[in-house]
Backbone as a chain_set.jsonl record, in Angstrom:
{"seq": "MKAYLSLCLLAGVLIAVSGKYQEIRVKGTTICNKKRAHDVKVELYDRDTLDPNDLLATVVTNTDGEFEISGGEDEVGKIEPFIRLTHSCNTKPGCKRIGDYEVPQSFIDSGIYDMTYVTLDIAVHKEKEKCS", "coords": {"N": [[0.831, -1.024, -0.126], [1.912, 1.284, 0.771], [3.822, 2.027, -0.837], [2.196, 1.705, -3.544], [0.873, 4.65, -2.643], [2.651, 5.757, -2.436], [3.98, 5.889, -5.093], [1.268, 6.698, -7.1], [1.525, 9.611, -5.878], [4.103, 10.506, -6.322], [3.826, 10.569, -9.519], [1.382, 12.578, -9.851], [3.7, 15.16, -8.215], [5.439, 15.255, -10.748], [3.921, 15.237, -13.238], [2.273, 18.058, -12.567], [5.584, 19.322, -12.432], [5.908, 19.24, -14.547], [6.173, 20.828, -18.088], [4.845, 22.489, -20.444], [4.757, 22.615, -24.108], [6.331, 25.801, -25.22], [5.729, 28.256, -27.608], [6.552, 30.899, -29.737], [6.934, 33.011, -32.767], [8.565, 35.527, -34.774], [8.898, 38.135, -36.788], [10.877, 40.638, -39.132], [12.28, 43.259, -40.181], [15.067, 45.516, -40.452], [16.297, 48.53, -39.962], [18.922, 50.505, -40.355], [20.149, 53.733, -40.264], [18.466, 55.026, -41.65], [18.721, 52.941, -44.017], [18.368, 49.5, -45.594], [19.472, 46.788, -43.208], [21.991, 44.239, -43.629], [22.702, 40.842, -42.745], [21.854, 40.732, -39.704], [22.37, 39.835, -36.766], [19.681, 37.932, -34.802], [18.624, 37.118, -32.46], [16.507, 34.966, -30.422], [15.489, 34.564, -27.469], [14.346, 33.048, -24.189], [12.825, 34.859, -21.465], [14.41, 33.243, -18.226], [14.517, 33.715, -14.593], [15.71, 32.665, -12.513], [16.889, 31.21, -13.452], [19.815, 30.804, -15.8], [19.872, 32.724, -19.544], [17.177, 30.789, -21.318], [18.187, 30.414, -25.105], [16.269, 30.177, -27.611], [16.835, 30.522, -31.217], [18.448, 31.422, -33.429], [19.133, 33.668, -36.739], [20.095, 35.629, -38.934], [19.902, 38.783, -40.658], [18.544, 38.623, -44.226], [19.871, 39.612, -47.421], [17.3, 42.384, -47.205], [17.772, 42.983, -44.834], [15.399, 41.527, -44.079], [13.832, 39.472, -41.313], [12.942, 36.423, -39.857], [11.715, 34.52, -37.385], [11.728, 31.324, -35.395], [10.705, 29.58, -32.643], [10.188, 27.401, -29.036], [10.011, 26.411, -26.397], [9.633, 23.705, -23.567], [7.889, 24.915, -20.452], [7.23, 25.697, -17.619], [5.088, 27.535, -15.903], [4.232, 30.925, -18.343], [6.298, 31.438, -20.667], [8.979, 33.582, -21.127], [9.528, 35.799, -23.884], [12.354, 37.0, -25.722], [13.975, 39.6, -27.968], [16.902, 39.849, -29.593], [19.441, 41.717, -30.714], [22.185, 42.27, -32.327], [24.589, 43.864, -33.542], [26.133, 45.647, -36.137], [25.568, 49.375, -36.342], [26.072, 52.271, -36.633], [28.238, 52.397, -34.729], [31.737, 52.389, -33.742], [35.114, 50.861, -35.171], [34.788, 46.974, -35.011], [33.884, 47.206, -33.791], [30.594, 46.11, -32.474], [26.245, 46.408, -31.287], [24.314, 45.655, -28.634], [21.547, 44.481, -28.654], [18.351, 44.538, -26.921], [14.968, 42.966, -27.287], [11.72, 43.299, -26.22], [8.699, 41.152, -26.127], [5.147, 40.499, -26.936], [3.452, 39.021, -24.675], [1.271, 37.703, -25.544], [1.543, 37.028, -28.02], [2.001, 33.556, -27.764], [1.911, 31.149, -29.02], [0.232, 31.727, -30.635], [0.128, 33.375, -33.72], [1.979, 35.464, -35.47], [4.671, 37.056, -34.318], [5.167, 40.186, -35.566], [7.199, 42.517, -36.262], [7.594, 44.858, -37.781], [9.162, 47.168, -38.615], [12.369, 47.659, -37.217], [14.237, 50.16, -36.166], [17.465, 50.673, -36.232], [19.145, 52.776, -35.312], [18.635, 54.174, -33.006], [19.042, 53.66, -29.299], [18.176, 50.624, -27.676], [16.998, 50.304, -24.011], [18.576, 49.731, -21.328], [20.908, 49.023, -23.424], [23.585, 47.732, -24.485], [27.328, 47.745, -25.682], [29.811, 46.395, -27.631], [33.693, 45.626, -28.037], [36.413, 44.342, -29.675]], "CA": [[-0.05, -0.348, -0.227], [3.008, 2.727, 0.72], [4.483, 1.613, -2.524], [1.461, 2.5, -4.542], [1.054, 5.736, -2.741], [4.669, 7.139, -3.318], [3.42, 5.182, -6.724], [1.037, 8.026, -6.825], [2.437, 11.249, -5.603], [5.5, 10.611, -7.337], [2.971, 10.375, -10.427], [1.801, 14.129, -8.382], [4.409, 15.434, -8.702], [5.571, 15.096, -11.886], [2.539, 16.353, -13.718], [2.393, 18.845, -11.582], [6.216, 20.525, -12.816], [5.771, 19.093, -16.387], [6.021, 21.978, -19.253], [3.272, 23.107, -21.212], [5.208, 22.899, -24.954], [5.602, 26.63, -26.132], [6.449, 28.479, -29.279], [6.367, 32.032, -30.418], [6.727, 33.506, -33.743], [8.8, 36.805, -34.689], [9.514, 38.396, -38.118], [10.71, 42.199, -39.152], [12.92, 44.212, -41.183], [16.638, 46.378, -40.291], [17.324, 49.721, -40.396], [20.601, 51.195, -39.893], [20.639, 55.016, -40.784], [17.387, 54.949, -43.643], [17.904, 51.211, -44.987], [17.363, 48.268, -44.543], [20.601, 46.603, -42.563], [21.881, 43.708, -43.421], [23.887, 40.636, -42.044], [21.926, 41.378, -38.295], [22.075, 38.57, -36.253], [18.489, 37.838, -34.691], [18.517, 35.177, -31.282], [15.258, 34.555, -29.667], [15.293, 33.714, -26.062], [13.447, 32.308, -23.342], [13.317, 35.188, -19.931], [14.853, 33.01, -17.139], [14.386, 34.825, -13.025], [16.911, 31.431, -11.729], [18.628, 30.82, -14.516], [20.318, 31.068, -18.088], [17.962, 32.576, -19.544], [17.356, 29.87, -23.012], [18.486, 30.869, -25.693], [15.452, 29.367, -29.064], [16.699, 30.495, -31.333], [18.756, 32.099, -34.384], [19.654, 33.167, -37.914], [20.961, 36.625, -39.96], [19.126, 38.689, -41.169], [19.013, 38.254, -45.47], [19.909, 41.209, -47.912], [16.771, 42.951, -47.699], [16.696, 43.72, -43.975], [14.216, 41.016, -43.372], [14.248, 38.187, -40.875], [11.813, 35.517, -39.909], [12.287, 32.952, -36.314], [10.476, 30.847, -34.52], [10.619, 29.022, -31.382], [9.569, 27.297, -27.951], [10.859, 25.206, -25.603], [8.312, 23.153, -22.542], [7.102, 25.498, -20.054], [5.587, 25.148, -16.615], [4.568, 28.508, -16.66], [4.173, 31.412, -19.13], [7.689, 32.041, -21.341], [8.844, 34.978, -21.452], [10.396, 35.976, -25.082], [12.754, 38.145, -25.891], [14.331, 39.269, -29.431], [17.929, 40.635, -28.93], [19.667, 42.152, -31.598], [23.254, 42.536, -32.167], [24.61, 44.56, -35.143], [27.218, 47.791, -35.927], [25.511, 50.23, -37.144], [26.43, 53.26, -35.536], [29.206, 51.674, -34.453], [32.843, 51.822, -34.071], [34.989, 49.754, -35.915], [35.292, 46.525, -34.039], [32.458, 47.288, -32.371], [28.962, 45.829, -32.583], [25.724, 46.713, -30.125], [23.687, 44.852, -28.538], [19.796, 46.043, -27.592], [16.962, 43.542, -26.304], [13.195, 44.283, -27.504], [10.667, 42.9, -25.609], [7.836, 40.545, -27.061], [4.531, 40.541, -25.916], [3.603, 37.232, -24.445], [0.11, 37.29, -26.01], [1.812, 36.538, -28.853], [2.314, 32.622, -27.527], [0.414, 29.99, -29.506], [-0.64, 32.605, -31.232], [-0.186, 33.458, -34.91], [3.391, 35.595, -36.198], [4.494, 38.912, -33.975], [5.819, 41.719, -36.942], [8.234, 44.025, -35.765], [7.394, 45.991, -39.023], [10.769, 48.561, -38.869], [13.391, 48.265, -35.772], [15.64, 51.291, -36.01], [18.846, 50.278, -35.132], [20.255, 53.326, -35.384], [17.994, 54.724, -31.768], [18.978, 53.276, -28.038], [17.212, 50.276, -27.05], [17.25, 50.2, -22.893], [19.995, 48.842, -21.23], [21.929, 48.144, -24.161], [25.42, 46.984, -24.394], [28.494, 47.717, -26.257], [31.242, 45.513, -26.763], [34.39, 45.913, -28.801], [36.606, 43.11, -30.011]], "C": [[1.421, 0.938, -0.219], [3.713, 3.044, -0.513], [3.627, 2.329, -3.867], [0.953, 3.846, -4.098], [2.167, 6.341, -2.935], [4.368, 7.344, -4.69], [2.847, 6.429, -6.622], [0.838, 9.325, -6.904], [3.797, 11.63, -6.622], [4.532, 10.638, -9.03], [2.815, 11.785, -10.857], [2.371, 15.064, -9.073], [5.252, 15.677, -10.26], [4.452, 15.328, -13.588], [3.027, 17.254, -12.761], [4.041, 20.477, -12.526], [6.507, 19.719, -14.158], [5.478, 20.179, -17.679], [5.325, 21.046, -20.157], [5.088, 23.125, -22.802], [4.837, 24.929, -25.622], [6.138, 27.696, -26.947], [6.214, 29.975, -29.522], [7.166, 31.526, -31.517], [7.149, 34.426, -33.78], [8.738, 37.482, -36.465], [9.341, 39.919, -38.089], [11.801, 42.599, -39.957], [14.095, 45.35, -40.53], [16.754, 46.992, -40.262], [18.111, 50.439, -39.962], [20.639, 52.669, -41.053], [19.735, 55.254, -42.732], [17.36, 53.853, -44.578], [18.525, 50.835, -44.365], [18.859, 47.292, -43.819], [20.281, 45.032, -42.693], [22.501, 42.032, -43.245], [23.494, 40.641, -40.044], [21.933, 40.022, -37.217], [21.011, 38.657, -34.373], [18.69, 36.967, -33.612], [16.789, 35.996, -30.973], [15.916, 33.497, -28.287], [13.841, 33.739, -25.218], [13.868, 33.344, -22.325], [13.012, 34.17, -19.074], [15.021, 33.66, -15.066], [15.688, 33.834, -12.589], [17.797, 31.169, -11.8], [18.982, 31.102, -15.749], [19.811, 31.583, -18.844], [17.624, 31.449, -21.408], [16.855, 30.105, -24.293], [17.58, 29.503, -26.882], [15.734, 29.161, -30.007], [17.642, 31.237, -32.623], [19.293, 32.248, -35.3], [20.073, 34.658, -37.718], [19.551, 36.927, -40.597], [19.674, 38.942, -43.138], [19.532, 40.806, -46.099], [19.128, 42.662, -47.941], [16.473, 43.408, -46.004], [15.651, 42.481, -43.349], [14.51, 39.611, -42.268], [12.657, 37.504, -40.177], [12.075, 34.624, -38.735], [10.672, 32.536, -35.34], [11.865, 29.578, -33.461], [10.972, 28.531, -29.825], [10.45, 26.321, -27.592], [9.612, 25.341, -24.719], [8.665, 24.43, -21.315], [6.602, 25.718, -18.25], [4.456, 26.516, -16.116], [4.346, 29.144, -17.841], [5.755, 31.357, -19.733], [7.256, 33.3, -21.43], [9.751, 35.881, -22.625], [10.726, 37.62, -25.259], [13.86, 38.198, -27.233], [15.944, 40.098, -28.683], [19.137, 40.038, -30.765], [21.295, 43.25, -31.643], [24.025, 42.969, -33.665], [25.76, 45.308, -34.531], [26.842, 48.741, -37.005], [25.038, 51.829, -35.709], [27.381, 53.464, -34.911], [30.825, 52.306, -34.607], [33.951, 51.034, -34.816], [34.685, 48.753, -34.745], [34.537, 45.747, -33.478], [31.245, 46.382, -32.391], [27.754, 45.909, -30.826], [24.528, 46.213, -29.951], [22.394, 44.75, -27.526], [18.935, 44.194, -28.011], [16.006, 44.449, -26.506], [12.036, 42.889, -27.369], [9.399, 42.129, -26.725], [6.733, 40.273, -26.08], [3.951, 38.871, -25.974], [1.71, 36.895, -25.374], [0.369, 36.69, -27.393], [1.705, 34.507, -28.938], [2.02, 32.137, -28.307], [0.143, 30.428, -30.295], [-0.468, 33.458, -32.65], [2.026, 34.611, -34.105], [3.776, 37.017, -34.984], [5.723, 39.072, -34.812], [5.929, 42.669, -36.083], [7.981, 45.116, -36.476], [9.281, 46.368, -38.188], [11.488, 47.783, -37.697], [14.328, 49.109, -36.221], [16.789, 50.71, -35.624], [19.558, 51.617, -34.464], [19.952, 54.523, -33.608], [18.673, 53.721, -31.17], [18.5, 52.454, -27.488], [17.765, 50.83, -25.413], [17.806, 49.373, -22.493], [20.668, 48.181, -22.059], [23.191, 48.197, -24.316], [26.323, 46.9, -25.893], [29.966, 46.859, -25.867], [32.296, 45.645, -27.964], [35.25, 45.574, -28.625], [38.352, 43.477, -29.968]], "O": [[1.816, 1.374, -1.301], [4.057, 4.121, -0.999], [4.022, 3.073, -4.764], [0.496, 4.478, -5.051], [2.455, 7.352, -3.574], [4.409, 8.382, -5.351], [3.53, 7.346, -6.166], [0.2, 10.007, -7.707], [4.215, 12.573, -7.294], [5.458, 10.894, -9.799], [3.501, 12.334, -11.719], [1.986, 15.671, -10.072], [5.534, 16.86, -10.451], [4.71, 15.549, -14.771], [4.13, 17.153, -12.225], [3.893, 21.635, -12.917], [7.638, 19.801, -14.637], [4.337, 20.168, -18.141], [5.21, 19.862, -20.472], [6.205, 23.543, -22.495], [3.814, 25.357, -26.156], [7.333, 27.902, -26.735], [4.994, 30.059, -29.376], [7.794, 30.472, -31.613], [6.597, 35.102, -32.912], [8.335, 36.619, -37.245], [8.436, 40.542, -37.533], [12.176, 41.583, -40.543], [13.452, 46.246, -39.984], [17.932, 47.029, -40.619], [17.825, 51.104, -38.966], [21.009, 52.682, -42.227], [20.005, 55.444, -43.918], [16.579, 53.644, -45.506], [19.102, 51.116, -43.314], [19.485, 47.329, -44.879], [19.262, 44.45, -42.322], [23.162, 42.036, -44.283], [24.383, 40.584, -39.195], [20.939, 39.305, -37.34], [21.363, 39.138, -33.295], [18.995, 35.833, -33.981], [16.25, 37.073, -31.23], [16.46, 32.399, -28.166], [12.736, 34.219, -25.471], [15.042, 33.227, -21.976], [11.832, 33.883, -18.877], [16.163, 33.959, -14.717], [16.726, 34.44, -12.324], [18.85, 30.948, -11.202], [18.3, 31.653, -16.613], [18.848, 30.895, -19.181], [18.091, 31.822, -22.484], [15.684, 30.076, -24.672], [17.971, 28.344, -27.021], [15.414, 28.062, -30.46], [16.936, 32.243, -32.687], [20.156, 31.389, -35.488], [20.382, 35.042, -36.59], [18.602, 36.213, -40.922], [20.808, 39.318, -43.435], [19.533, 41.98, -45.729], [19.611, 43.718, -48.349], [15.433, 43.978, -45.677], [15.192, 42.58, -42.211], [15.416, 38.822, -42.535], [11.573, 38.08, -40.088], [12.836, 33.723, -39.089], [9.577, 32.94, -34.949], [13.006, 29.124, -33.538], [11.912, 29.103, -29.273], [11.297, 25.651, -28.184], [8.794, 26.261, -24.734], [9.817, 24.863, -21.347], [5.415, 25.888, -17.973], [3.235, 26.392, -16.02], [4.19, 28.339, -18.759], [6.511, 31.16, -18.782], [6.209, 33.918, -21.622], [10.638, 36.623, -22.205], [10.136, 38.693, -25.13], [14.5, 37.202, -27.57], [16.035, 40.705, -27.616], [19.411, 39.035, -31.425], [21.495, 44.391, -31.227], [23.919, 42.318, -34.704], [26.198, 45.544, -33.405], [27.385, 48.952, -38.09], [24.339, 52.136, -34.744], [27.595, 54.582, -34.443], [31.089, 52.725, -35.734], [33.296, 50.103, -35.286], [34.376, 49.213, -33.645], [34.388, 44.621, -33.002], [31.878, 45.445, -31.905], [28.132, 45.63, -29.688], [23.679, 46.228, -30.842], [22.238, 44.861, -26.31], [18.976, 43.289, -28.845], [15.859, 45.653, -26.295], [11.712, 41.953, -28.1], [9.236, 42.493, -27.889], [6.899, 39.952, -24.903], [3.984, 37.971, -26.813], [1.275, 35.774, -25.639], [-0.459, 35.935, -27.904], [1.375, 34.027, -30.023], [1.425, 33.042, -28.894], [-0.366, 29.674, -31.124], [-1.157, 34.475, -32.577], [2.759, 34.525, -33.119], [2.966, 37.943, -34.953], [6.797, 38.472, -34.836], [5.171, 43.374, -35.417], [8.086, 46.244, -35.996], [10.111, 45.793, -37.483], [10.625, 47.063, -37.196], [15.337, 48.61, -36.719], [16.897, 50.252, -34.486], [20.28, 51.629, -33.467], [20.755, 55.354, -33.182], [19.064, 52.806, -31.895], [18.051, 52.902, -26.434], [18.721, 51.604, -25.354], [17.773, 48.249, -22.994], [21.081, 47.042, -21.84], [23.682, 49.306, -24.107], [26.069, 46.218, -26.886], [30.706, 46.675, -24.901], [31.726, 45.794, -29.044], [35.712, 45.975, -27.558], [39.174, 42.599, -30.229]]}, "num_chains": 1, "name": "protein.A"}
């Protein structure tokens, strides 16, 4: 009887902590100084509080500055998606700017979030610059 109760308890815990797969899709066009910016690194992340953020996918913008990216993961609560853009718009030679852009949670598992034009010449909150 104890073994049966232990098994039921273990099954209940596994069901409670197992996550639900959630997917997010994002598209947009990067712009630098009124021109489409190609070769911009686009990373899709899920923000985590207690452990490092989870990288869901990576792409590079095409010659027209366009990108489309999607990814997902199993998560107990709702994922907190964001896009990280790494680019050299208005930087010194050998430097890259890195900016994070929030993705609304309302687009999780429902359609595609269209960022339309992402103007890289405007710095975003907490943007970083890395120089090699």
